[in-house]
Short mmCIF file of C-alpha atoms in Angstrom, two decimals:
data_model
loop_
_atom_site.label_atom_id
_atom_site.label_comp_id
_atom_site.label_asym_id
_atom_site.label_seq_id
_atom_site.Cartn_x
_atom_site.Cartn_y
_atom_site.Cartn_z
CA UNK A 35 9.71 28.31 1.50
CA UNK A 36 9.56 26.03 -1.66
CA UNK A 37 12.78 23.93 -0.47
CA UNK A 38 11.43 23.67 3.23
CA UNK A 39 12.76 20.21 4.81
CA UNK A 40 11.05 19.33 7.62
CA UNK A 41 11.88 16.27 10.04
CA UNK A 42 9.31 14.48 12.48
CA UNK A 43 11.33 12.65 14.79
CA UNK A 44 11.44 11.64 18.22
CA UNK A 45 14.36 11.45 20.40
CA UNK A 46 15.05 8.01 21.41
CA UNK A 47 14.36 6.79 17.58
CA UNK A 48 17.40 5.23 16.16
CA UNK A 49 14.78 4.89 12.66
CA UNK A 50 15.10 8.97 13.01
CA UNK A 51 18.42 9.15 13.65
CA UNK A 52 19.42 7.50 10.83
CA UNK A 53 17.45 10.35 8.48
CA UNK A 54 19.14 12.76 10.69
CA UNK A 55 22.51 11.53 9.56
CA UNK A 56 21.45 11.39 5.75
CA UNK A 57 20.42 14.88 5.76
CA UNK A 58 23.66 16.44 8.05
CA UNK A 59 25.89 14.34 5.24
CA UNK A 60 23.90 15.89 2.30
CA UNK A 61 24.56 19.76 3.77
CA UNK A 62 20.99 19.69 4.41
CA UNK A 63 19.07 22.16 6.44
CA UNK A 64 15.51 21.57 7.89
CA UNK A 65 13.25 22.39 10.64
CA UNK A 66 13.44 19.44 13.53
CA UNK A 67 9.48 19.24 15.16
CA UNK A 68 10.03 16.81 17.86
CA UNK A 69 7.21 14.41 17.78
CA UNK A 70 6.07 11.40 20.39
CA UNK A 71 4.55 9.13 18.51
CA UNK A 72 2.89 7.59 21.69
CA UNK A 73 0.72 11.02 21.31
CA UNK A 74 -0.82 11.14 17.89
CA UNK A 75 -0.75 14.89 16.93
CA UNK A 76 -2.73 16.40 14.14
CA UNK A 77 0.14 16.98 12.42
CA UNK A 78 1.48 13.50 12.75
CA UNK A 79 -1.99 11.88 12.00
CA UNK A 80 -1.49 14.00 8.65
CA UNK A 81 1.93 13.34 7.56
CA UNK A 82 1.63 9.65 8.01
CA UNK A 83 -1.89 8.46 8.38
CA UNK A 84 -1.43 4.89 7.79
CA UNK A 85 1.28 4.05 10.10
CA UNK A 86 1.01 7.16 12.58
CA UNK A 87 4.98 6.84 12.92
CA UNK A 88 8.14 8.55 13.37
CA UNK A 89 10.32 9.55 11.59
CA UNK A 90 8.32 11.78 9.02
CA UNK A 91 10.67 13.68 6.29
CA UNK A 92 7.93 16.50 4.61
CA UNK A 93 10.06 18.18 1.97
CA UNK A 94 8.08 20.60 0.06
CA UNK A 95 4.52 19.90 2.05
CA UNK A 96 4.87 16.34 1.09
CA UNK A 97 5.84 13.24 3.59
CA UNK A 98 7.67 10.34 2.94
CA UNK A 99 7.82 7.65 5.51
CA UNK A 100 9.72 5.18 6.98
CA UNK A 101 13.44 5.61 7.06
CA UNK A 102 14.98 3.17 4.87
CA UNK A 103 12.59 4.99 1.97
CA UNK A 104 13.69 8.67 3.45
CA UNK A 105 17.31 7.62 3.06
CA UNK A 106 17.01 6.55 -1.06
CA UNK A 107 15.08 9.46 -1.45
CA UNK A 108 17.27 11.81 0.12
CA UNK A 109 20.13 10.27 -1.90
CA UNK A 110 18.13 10.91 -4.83
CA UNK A 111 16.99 14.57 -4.34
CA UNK A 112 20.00 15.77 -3.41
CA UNK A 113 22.20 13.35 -5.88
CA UNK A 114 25.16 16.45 -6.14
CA UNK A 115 27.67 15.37 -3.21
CA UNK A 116 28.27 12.11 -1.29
CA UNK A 117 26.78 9.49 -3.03
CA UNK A 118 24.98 7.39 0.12
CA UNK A 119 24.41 4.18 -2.39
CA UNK A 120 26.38 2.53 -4.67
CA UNK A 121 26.08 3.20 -8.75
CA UNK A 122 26.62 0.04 -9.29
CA UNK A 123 23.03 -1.99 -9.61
CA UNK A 124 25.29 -5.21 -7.86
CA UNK A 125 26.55 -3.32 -4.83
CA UNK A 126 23.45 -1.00 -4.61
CA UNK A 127 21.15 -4.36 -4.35
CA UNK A 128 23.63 -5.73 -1.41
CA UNK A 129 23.28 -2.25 0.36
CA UNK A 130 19.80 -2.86 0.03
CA UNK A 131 19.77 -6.52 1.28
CA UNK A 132 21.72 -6.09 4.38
CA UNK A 133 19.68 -2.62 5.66
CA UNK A 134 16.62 -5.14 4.91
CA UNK A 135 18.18 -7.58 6.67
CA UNK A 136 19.13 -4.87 9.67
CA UNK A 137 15.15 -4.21 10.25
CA UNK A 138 13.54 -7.51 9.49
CA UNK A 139 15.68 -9.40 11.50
CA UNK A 140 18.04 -7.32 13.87
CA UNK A 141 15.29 -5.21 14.94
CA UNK A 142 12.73 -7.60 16.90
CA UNK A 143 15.71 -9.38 19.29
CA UNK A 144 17.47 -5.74 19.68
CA UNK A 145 14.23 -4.22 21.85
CA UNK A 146 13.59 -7.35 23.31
CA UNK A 147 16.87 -7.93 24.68
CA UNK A 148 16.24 -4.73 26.72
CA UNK A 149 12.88 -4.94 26.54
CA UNK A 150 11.84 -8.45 27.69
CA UNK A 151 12.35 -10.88 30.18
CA UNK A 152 12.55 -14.73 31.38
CA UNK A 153 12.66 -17.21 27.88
CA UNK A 154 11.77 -14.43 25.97
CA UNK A 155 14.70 -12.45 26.83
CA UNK A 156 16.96 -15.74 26.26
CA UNK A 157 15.96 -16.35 23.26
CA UNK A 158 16.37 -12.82 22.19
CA UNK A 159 20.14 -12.15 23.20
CA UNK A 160 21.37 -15.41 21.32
CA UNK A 161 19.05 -14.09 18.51
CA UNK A 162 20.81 -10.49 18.75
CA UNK A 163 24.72 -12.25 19.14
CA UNK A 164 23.85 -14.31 15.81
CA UNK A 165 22.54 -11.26 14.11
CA UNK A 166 26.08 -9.36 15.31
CA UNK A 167 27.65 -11.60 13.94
CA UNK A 168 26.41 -11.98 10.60
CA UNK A 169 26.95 -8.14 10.49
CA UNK A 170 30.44 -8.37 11.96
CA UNK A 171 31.53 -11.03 8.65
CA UNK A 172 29.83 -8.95 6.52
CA UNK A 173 31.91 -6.09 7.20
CA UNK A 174 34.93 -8.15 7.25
CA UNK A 175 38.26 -5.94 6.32
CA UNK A 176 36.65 -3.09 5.02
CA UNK A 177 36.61 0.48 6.26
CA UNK A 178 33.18 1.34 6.17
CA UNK A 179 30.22 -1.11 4.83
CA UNK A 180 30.09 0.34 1.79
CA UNK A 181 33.68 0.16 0.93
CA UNK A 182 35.83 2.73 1.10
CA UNK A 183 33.04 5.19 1.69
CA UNK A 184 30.43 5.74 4.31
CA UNK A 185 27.36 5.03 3.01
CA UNK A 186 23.94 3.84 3.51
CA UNK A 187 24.47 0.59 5.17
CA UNK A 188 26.65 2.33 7.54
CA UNK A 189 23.93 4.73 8.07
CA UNK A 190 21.17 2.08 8.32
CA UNK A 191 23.28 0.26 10.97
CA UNK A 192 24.70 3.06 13.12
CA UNK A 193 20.92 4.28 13.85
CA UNK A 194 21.15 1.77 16.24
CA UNK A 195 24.03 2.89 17.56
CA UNK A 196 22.72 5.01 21.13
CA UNK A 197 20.98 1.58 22.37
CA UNK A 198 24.26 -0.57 22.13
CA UNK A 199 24.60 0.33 25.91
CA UNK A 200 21.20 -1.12 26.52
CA UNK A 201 21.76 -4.25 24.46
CA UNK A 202 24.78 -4.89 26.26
CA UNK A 203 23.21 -4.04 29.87
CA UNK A 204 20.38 -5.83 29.64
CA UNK A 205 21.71 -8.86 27.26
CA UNK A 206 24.66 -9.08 29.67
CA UNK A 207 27.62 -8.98 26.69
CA UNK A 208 30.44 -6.81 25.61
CA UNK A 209 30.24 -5.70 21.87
CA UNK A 210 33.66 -4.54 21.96
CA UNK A 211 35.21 -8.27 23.56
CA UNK A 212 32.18 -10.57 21.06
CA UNK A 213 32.53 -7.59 18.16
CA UNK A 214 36.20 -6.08 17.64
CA UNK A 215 35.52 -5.61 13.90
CA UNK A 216 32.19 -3.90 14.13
CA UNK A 217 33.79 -1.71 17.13
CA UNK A 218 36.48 -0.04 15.32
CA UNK A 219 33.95 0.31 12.84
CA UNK A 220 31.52 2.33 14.79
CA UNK A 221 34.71 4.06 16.49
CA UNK A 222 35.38 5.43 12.38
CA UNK A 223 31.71 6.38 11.85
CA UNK A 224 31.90 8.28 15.24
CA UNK A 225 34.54 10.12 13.72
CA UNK A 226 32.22 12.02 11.55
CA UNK A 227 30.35 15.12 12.59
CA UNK A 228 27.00 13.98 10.93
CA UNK A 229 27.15 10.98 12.84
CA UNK A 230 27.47 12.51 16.42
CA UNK A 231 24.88 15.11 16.14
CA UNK A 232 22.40 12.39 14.87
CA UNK A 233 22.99 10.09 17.84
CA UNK A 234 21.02 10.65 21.42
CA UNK A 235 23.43 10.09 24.06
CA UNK A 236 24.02 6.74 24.95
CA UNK A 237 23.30 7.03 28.67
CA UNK A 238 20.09 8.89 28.28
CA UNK A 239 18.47 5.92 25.72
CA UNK A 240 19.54 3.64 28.67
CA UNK A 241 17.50 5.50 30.95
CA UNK A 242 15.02 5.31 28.71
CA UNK A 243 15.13 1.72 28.28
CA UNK A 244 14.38 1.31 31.98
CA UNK A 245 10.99 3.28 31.90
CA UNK A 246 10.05 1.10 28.70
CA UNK A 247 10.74 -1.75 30.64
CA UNK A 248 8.54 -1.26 33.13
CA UNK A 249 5.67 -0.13 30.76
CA UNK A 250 6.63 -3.22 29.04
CA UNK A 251 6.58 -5.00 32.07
CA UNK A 252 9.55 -6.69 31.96
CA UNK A 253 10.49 -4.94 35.19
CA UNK B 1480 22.65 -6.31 -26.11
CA UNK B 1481 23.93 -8.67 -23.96
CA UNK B 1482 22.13 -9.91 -20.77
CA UNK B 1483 24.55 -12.05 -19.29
CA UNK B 1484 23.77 -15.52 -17.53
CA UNK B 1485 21.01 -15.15 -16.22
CA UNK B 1486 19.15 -17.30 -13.47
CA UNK B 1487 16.17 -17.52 -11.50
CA UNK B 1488 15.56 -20.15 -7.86
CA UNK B 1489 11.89 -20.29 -7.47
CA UNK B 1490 8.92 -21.97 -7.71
CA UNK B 1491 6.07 -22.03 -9.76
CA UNK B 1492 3.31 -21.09 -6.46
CA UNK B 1493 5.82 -18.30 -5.02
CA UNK B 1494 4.23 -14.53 -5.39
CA UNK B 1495 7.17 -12.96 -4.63
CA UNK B 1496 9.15 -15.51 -7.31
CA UNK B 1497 6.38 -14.39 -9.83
CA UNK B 1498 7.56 -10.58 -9.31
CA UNK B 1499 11.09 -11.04 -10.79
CA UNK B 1500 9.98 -12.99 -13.43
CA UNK B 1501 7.61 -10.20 -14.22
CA UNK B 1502 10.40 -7.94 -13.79
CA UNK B 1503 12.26 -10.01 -16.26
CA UNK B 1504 9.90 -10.18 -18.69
CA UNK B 1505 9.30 -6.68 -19.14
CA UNK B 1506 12.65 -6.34 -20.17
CA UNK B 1507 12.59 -9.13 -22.57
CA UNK B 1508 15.51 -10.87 -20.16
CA UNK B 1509 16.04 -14.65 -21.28
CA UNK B 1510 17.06 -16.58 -18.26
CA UNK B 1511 17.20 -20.21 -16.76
CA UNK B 1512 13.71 -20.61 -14.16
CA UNK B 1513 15.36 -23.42 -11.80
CA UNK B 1514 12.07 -24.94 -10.06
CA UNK B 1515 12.82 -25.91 -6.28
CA UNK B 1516 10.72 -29.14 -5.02
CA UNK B 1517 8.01 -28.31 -2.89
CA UNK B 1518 9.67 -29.36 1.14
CA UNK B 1519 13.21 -29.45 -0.03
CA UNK B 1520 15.77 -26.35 -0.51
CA UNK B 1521 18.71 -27.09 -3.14
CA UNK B 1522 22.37 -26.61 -2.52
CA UNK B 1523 22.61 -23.87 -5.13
CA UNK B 1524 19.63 -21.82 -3.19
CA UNK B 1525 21.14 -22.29 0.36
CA UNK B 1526 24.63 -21.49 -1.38
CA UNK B 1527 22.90 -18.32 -2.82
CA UNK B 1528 20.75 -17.08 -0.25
CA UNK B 1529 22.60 -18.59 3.06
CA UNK B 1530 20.83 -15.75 5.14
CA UNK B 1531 17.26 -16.24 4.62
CA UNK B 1532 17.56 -19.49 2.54
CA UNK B 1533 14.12 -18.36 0.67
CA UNK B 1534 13.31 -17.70 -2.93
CA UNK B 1535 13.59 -16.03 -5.50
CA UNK B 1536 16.82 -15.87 -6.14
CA UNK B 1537 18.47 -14.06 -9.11
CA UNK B 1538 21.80 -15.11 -10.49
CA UNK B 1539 23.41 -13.06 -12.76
CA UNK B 1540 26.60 -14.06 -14.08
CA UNK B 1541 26.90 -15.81 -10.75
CA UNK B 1542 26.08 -13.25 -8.76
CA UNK B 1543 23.08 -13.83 -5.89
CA UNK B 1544 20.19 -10.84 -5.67
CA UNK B 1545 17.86 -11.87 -3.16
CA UNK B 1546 14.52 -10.72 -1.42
CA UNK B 1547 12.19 -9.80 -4.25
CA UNK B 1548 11.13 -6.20 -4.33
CA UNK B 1549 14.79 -6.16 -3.73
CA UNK B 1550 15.56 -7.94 -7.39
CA UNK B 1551 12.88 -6.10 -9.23
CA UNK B 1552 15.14 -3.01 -8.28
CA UNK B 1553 17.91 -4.86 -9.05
CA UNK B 1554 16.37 -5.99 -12.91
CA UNK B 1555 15.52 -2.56 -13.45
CA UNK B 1556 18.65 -0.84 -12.58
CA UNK B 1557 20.78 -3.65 -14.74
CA UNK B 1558 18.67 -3.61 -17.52
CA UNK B 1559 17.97 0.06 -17.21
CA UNK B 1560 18.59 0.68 -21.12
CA UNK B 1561 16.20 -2.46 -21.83
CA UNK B 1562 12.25 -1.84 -22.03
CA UNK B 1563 10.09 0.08 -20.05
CA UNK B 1564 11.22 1.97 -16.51
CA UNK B 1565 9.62 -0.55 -13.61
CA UNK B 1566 10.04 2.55 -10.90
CA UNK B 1567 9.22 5.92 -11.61
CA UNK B 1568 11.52 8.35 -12.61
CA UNK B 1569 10.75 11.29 -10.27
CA UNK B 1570 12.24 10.64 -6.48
CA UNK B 1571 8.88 11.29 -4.44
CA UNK B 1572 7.24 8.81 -6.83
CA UNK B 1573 9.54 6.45 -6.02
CA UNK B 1574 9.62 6.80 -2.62
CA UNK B 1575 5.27 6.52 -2.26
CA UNK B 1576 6.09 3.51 -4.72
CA UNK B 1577 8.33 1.76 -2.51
CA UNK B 1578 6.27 2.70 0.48
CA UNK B 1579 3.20 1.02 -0.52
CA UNK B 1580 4.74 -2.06 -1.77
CA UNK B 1581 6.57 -2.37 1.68
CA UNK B 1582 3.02 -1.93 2.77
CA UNK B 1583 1.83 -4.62 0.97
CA UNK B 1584 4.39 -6.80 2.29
CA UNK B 1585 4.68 -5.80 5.71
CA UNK B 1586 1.23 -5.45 6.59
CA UNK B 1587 -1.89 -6.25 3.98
CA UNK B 1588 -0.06 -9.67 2.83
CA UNK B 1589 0.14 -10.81 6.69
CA UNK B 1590 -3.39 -9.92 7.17
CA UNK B 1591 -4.27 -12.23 3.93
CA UNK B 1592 -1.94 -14.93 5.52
CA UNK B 1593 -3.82 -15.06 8.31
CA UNK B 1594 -7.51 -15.95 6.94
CA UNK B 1595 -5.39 -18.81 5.94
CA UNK B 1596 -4.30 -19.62 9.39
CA UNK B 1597 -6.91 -18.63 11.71
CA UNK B 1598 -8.19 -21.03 13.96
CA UNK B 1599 -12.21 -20.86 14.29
CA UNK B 1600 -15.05 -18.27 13.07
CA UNK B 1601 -13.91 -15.15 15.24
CA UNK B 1602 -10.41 -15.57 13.95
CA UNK B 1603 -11.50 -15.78 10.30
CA UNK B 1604 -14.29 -12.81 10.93
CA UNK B 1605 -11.29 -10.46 12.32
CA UNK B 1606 -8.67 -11.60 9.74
CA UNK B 1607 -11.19 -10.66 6.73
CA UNK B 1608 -11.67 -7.17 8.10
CA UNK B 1609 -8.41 -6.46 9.04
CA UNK B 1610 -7.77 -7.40 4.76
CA UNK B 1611 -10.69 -5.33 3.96
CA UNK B 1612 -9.54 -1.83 5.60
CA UNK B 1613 -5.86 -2.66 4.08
CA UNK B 1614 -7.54 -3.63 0.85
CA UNK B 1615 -9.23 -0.44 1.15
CA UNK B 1616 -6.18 1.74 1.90
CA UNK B 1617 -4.72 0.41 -0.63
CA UNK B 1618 -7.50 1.30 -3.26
CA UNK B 1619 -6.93 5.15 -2.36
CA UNK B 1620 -2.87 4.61 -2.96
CA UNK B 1621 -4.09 3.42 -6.64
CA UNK B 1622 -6.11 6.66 -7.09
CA UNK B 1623 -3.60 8.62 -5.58
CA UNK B 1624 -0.48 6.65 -7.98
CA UNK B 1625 -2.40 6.37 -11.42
CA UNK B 1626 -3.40 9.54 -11.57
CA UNK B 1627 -6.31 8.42 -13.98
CA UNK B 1628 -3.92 6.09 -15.69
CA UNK B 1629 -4.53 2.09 -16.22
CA UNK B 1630 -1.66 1.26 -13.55
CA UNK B 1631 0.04 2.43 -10.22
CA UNK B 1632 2.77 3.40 -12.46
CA UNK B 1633 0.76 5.26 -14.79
CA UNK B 1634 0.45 3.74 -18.52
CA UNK B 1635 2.12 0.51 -18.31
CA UNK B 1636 2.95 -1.86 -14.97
CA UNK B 1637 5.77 -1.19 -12.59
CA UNK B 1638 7.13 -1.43 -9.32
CA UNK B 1639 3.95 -1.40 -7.05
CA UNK B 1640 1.94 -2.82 -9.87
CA UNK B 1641 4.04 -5.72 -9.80
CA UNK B 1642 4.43 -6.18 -5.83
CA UNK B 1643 0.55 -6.33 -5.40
CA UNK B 1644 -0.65 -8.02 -8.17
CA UNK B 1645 1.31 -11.01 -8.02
CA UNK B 1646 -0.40 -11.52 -5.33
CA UNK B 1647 -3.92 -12.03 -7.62
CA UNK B 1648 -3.79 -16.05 -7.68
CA UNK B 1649 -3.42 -16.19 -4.00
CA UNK B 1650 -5.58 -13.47 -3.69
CA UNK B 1651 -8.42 -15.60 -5.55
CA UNK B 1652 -7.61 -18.89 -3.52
CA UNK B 1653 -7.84 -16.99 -0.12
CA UNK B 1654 -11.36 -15.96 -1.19
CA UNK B 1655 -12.43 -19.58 -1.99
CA UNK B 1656 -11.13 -20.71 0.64
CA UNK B 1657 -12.82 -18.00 3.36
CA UNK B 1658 -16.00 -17.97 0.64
CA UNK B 1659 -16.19 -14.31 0.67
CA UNK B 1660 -15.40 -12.04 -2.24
CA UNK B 1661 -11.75 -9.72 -1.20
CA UNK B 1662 -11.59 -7.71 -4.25
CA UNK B 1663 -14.84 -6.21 -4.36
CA UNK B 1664 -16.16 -4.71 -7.55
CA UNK B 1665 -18.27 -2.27 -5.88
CA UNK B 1666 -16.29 -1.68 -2.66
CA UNK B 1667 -12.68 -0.96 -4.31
CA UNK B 1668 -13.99 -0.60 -8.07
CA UNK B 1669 -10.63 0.80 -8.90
CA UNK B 1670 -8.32 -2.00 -7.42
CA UNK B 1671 -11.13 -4.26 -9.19
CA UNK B 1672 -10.48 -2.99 -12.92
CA UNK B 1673 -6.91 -2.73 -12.14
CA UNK B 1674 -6.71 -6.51 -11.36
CA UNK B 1675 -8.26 -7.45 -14.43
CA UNK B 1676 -5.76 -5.32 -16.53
CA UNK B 1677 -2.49 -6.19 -14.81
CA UNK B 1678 -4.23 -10.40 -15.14
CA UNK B 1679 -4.20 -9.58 -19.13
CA UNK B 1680 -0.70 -8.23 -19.87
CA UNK B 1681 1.14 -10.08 -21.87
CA UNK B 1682 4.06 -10.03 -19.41
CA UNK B 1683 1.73 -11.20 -16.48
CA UNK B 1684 -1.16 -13.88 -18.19
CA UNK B 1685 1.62 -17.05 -18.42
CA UNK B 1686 3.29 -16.74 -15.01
CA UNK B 1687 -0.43 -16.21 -13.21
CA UNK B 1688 -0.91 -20.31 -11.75
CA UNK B 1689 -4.47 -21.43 -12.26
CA UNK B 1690 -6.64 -21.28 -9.62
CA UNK B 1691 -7.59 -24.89 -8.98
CA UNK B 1692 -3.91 -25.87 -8.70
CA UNK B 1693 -2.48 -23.26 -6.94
CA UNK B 1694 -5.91 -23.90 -4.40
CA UNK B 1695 -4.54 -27.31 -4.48
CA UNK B 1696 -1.17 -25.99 -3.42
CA UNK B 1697 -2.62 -24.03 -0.87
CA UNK B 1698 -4.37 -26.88 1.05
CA UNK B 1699 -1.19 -28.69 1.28
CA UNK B 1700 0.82 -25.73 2.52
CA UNK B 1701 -1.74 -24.47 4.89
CA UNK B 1702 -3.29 -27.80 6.44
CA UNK B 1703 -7.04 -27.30 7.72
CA UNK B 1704 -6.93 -28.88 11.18
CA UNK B 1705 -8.55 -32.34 12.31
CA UNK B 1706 -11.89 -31.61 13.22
#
């Protein structure tokens, strides 16, 4: 099929997820291959030979890769209903800023709160709070991170969204008591459909956590 | 047309500085280039940029753009009626665009950072071939963007264009200083001829530091240890 949209992703990804959302809010249909990328399939080697990493977005035979990219180019592509960035070049760069921000410095202490112990672990959770925090003032008052609309910072953000649990298990904190702002904010984004399908259950990425932990060997 | 106020935090040494004034200057953008001193970080940059507290920074009309690949974006989408198009117009080129220059960033840049860092022979040894795959990699994303053109962005320099090859003056001091050749004429031919074309344009050749100074720089920033 000439329009075929096809999504490698694995489960527990909260990178995939967040395509998964892009797509659901775009109307977008496509064939889901789930993909460990701790087994390097043919079709994985393929689709992203230089990284060898989920999520993979192939629309019309060709890949693009990693998930910040897949989001601007699905806003692009499919530029005829909701708008994921801002028009405005001001707004659009902040958008950009803060999802760069989300994976250059929010990712590292958000596995190794879970995903760590001793010092390490420490060091990671006051890390993580800091980082929550930032995010919390730069949400502020407003609805959704991008204004009145959801859009891609939201999306960008609420990828994470299924290992809260494990942040807060392991890390030993409440993001609802440390984070009211950010809470009712991920209680509107839950409202939407796109959102909810995206997102692995909660329970079953803290499960998950566990077995990385002891391949880790933080156990 | 008018620009606005337009400023600039950076330095002089700074790669990723050197891409938004690139940026700039392919739009013909007149702006104020505030030099930061070397060990010190101004009020107006950690006013700016209280996040990462790093340059560049971009003011327009006292507005903060940080993170460069971030501003170059930014210069282009502004200015989008101004010059030349810095990122490709069709959405799959911009998205193998963007790609590689996160590439460059995330993972061939930290492998040149480290021949500058490594401690001993092995270190060194492993650092330059960990460069020389990337280097290589990133020789077939040139064939693969140019399409037989002079650039990554086809007939004049964008996006990509513009996140690698600021990194040329660095690129040339990390070779003296390792004393083996990391743009190889007969390795990654294409990347070679590339570098001395982006070098010459007339939007690149006066921001590109001189060797010898920015080597200077370099041994001040990077400290060989005490014997």
């Amino acid at each position: 099929m000439a329009d075929e949209v096809i999504l490698l992703d694995y489960w527990p990804s909260m990178f995939g997820m967040r395509t998964k959302m892009a797509l659901a809010e775009k109307g977008v249909s496509y064939e889901y291959i789930e993909t460990d990328p701790w087994i390097k399939t043919p079709l994985l080697i393929e689709m992203n030979p230089i990284h060898k990493k989920i999520p993979v977005l192939i629309h019309k035979g060709k890949p693009i890769c990693e998930s910040l990219i897949q989001l601007e180019y699905i806003d692009e592509v499919w530029s005829g209903t909701y708008p994921m960035l801002p028009s405005d070049p001001y707004q659009k760069a902040q958008a950009r800023f803060w999802a760069d921000f989300i994976d250059k410095k929010f990712y590292d202490p958000s596995w190794k709160v879970w995903g760590t112990n001793g010092e390490e672990q420490v060091a990671a959770k006051k890390e993580l709070l800091e980082h929550f925090k930032t995010l919390e003032t730069e949400l502020g008052d407003k609805t959704y991170y991008g204004g009145e609309v959801f859009g891609f910072l939201d999306i960008a953000l609420m990828g994470y969204y299924s290992w809260f649990k494990a942040m807060e298990k392991f890390g030993e904190f409440s993001i609802e008591t440390e984070f009211p702002k950010l809470t009712e904010w991920t209680k509107r984004c839950l409202e939407r459909e796109s959102v909810v399908k995206a997102l692995t259950d909660s329970d079953k990425i803290l499960e998950y956590a566990y077995v990385l932990r002891k391949k880790f060997g933080a156990e | 047309m008018v620009t606005g106020d337009v400023k600039l935090i950076g330095s002089w040494a700074s790669v990723f500085v050197m891409r938004a004034r690139i940026a700039l200057n392919l739009k013909s953008i007149s702006y104020e280039f505030l030099q930061e001193t070397y060990g010190t970080k101004s009020e107006l940059l950690l006013k700016s940029n209280p996040v990462h507290k790093k340059i560049p920074v971009l003011i327009h009309d006292d507005k903060p753009v940080c993170e460069s690949n971030i501003i170059v974006q930014y210069i282009d989408e502004a200015w989008s009626s101004y010059g030349l198009s810095i990122l490709p117009s069709q959405p799959y080129d911009r998205a193998i665009a963007r790609f590689w220059a996160a590439y460059v960033d995330d993972k061939w840049f930290i492998a040149l950072r480290s021949i500058l860092t490594a401690r001993g022979e092995e270190e060194k040894k492993a650092a330059i071939a960990e460069v020389e795959e990337r280097t290589d990699h990133l020789e077939k994303a040139f064939i693969e963007c140019s399409n037989g053109k002079p650039f990554f962005n086809g007939d004049h320099i964008g996006y990509l264009d513009i996140a690698l090859g600021s990194f040329l003056g660095w690129w040339k001091v990390v070779e003296l200083d390792a004393n083996h050749i990391l743009l190889d004429e007969t390795k990654t031919p294409s990347l070679f001829q590339w570098a001395e074309r982006f070098c010459n344009d007339p939007d690149v050749k006066p921001l590109m530091p001189e060797t010898t100074k920015l080597a200077e720089f370099a041994r001040k920033l990077f400290p060989k240890p005490q014997a």
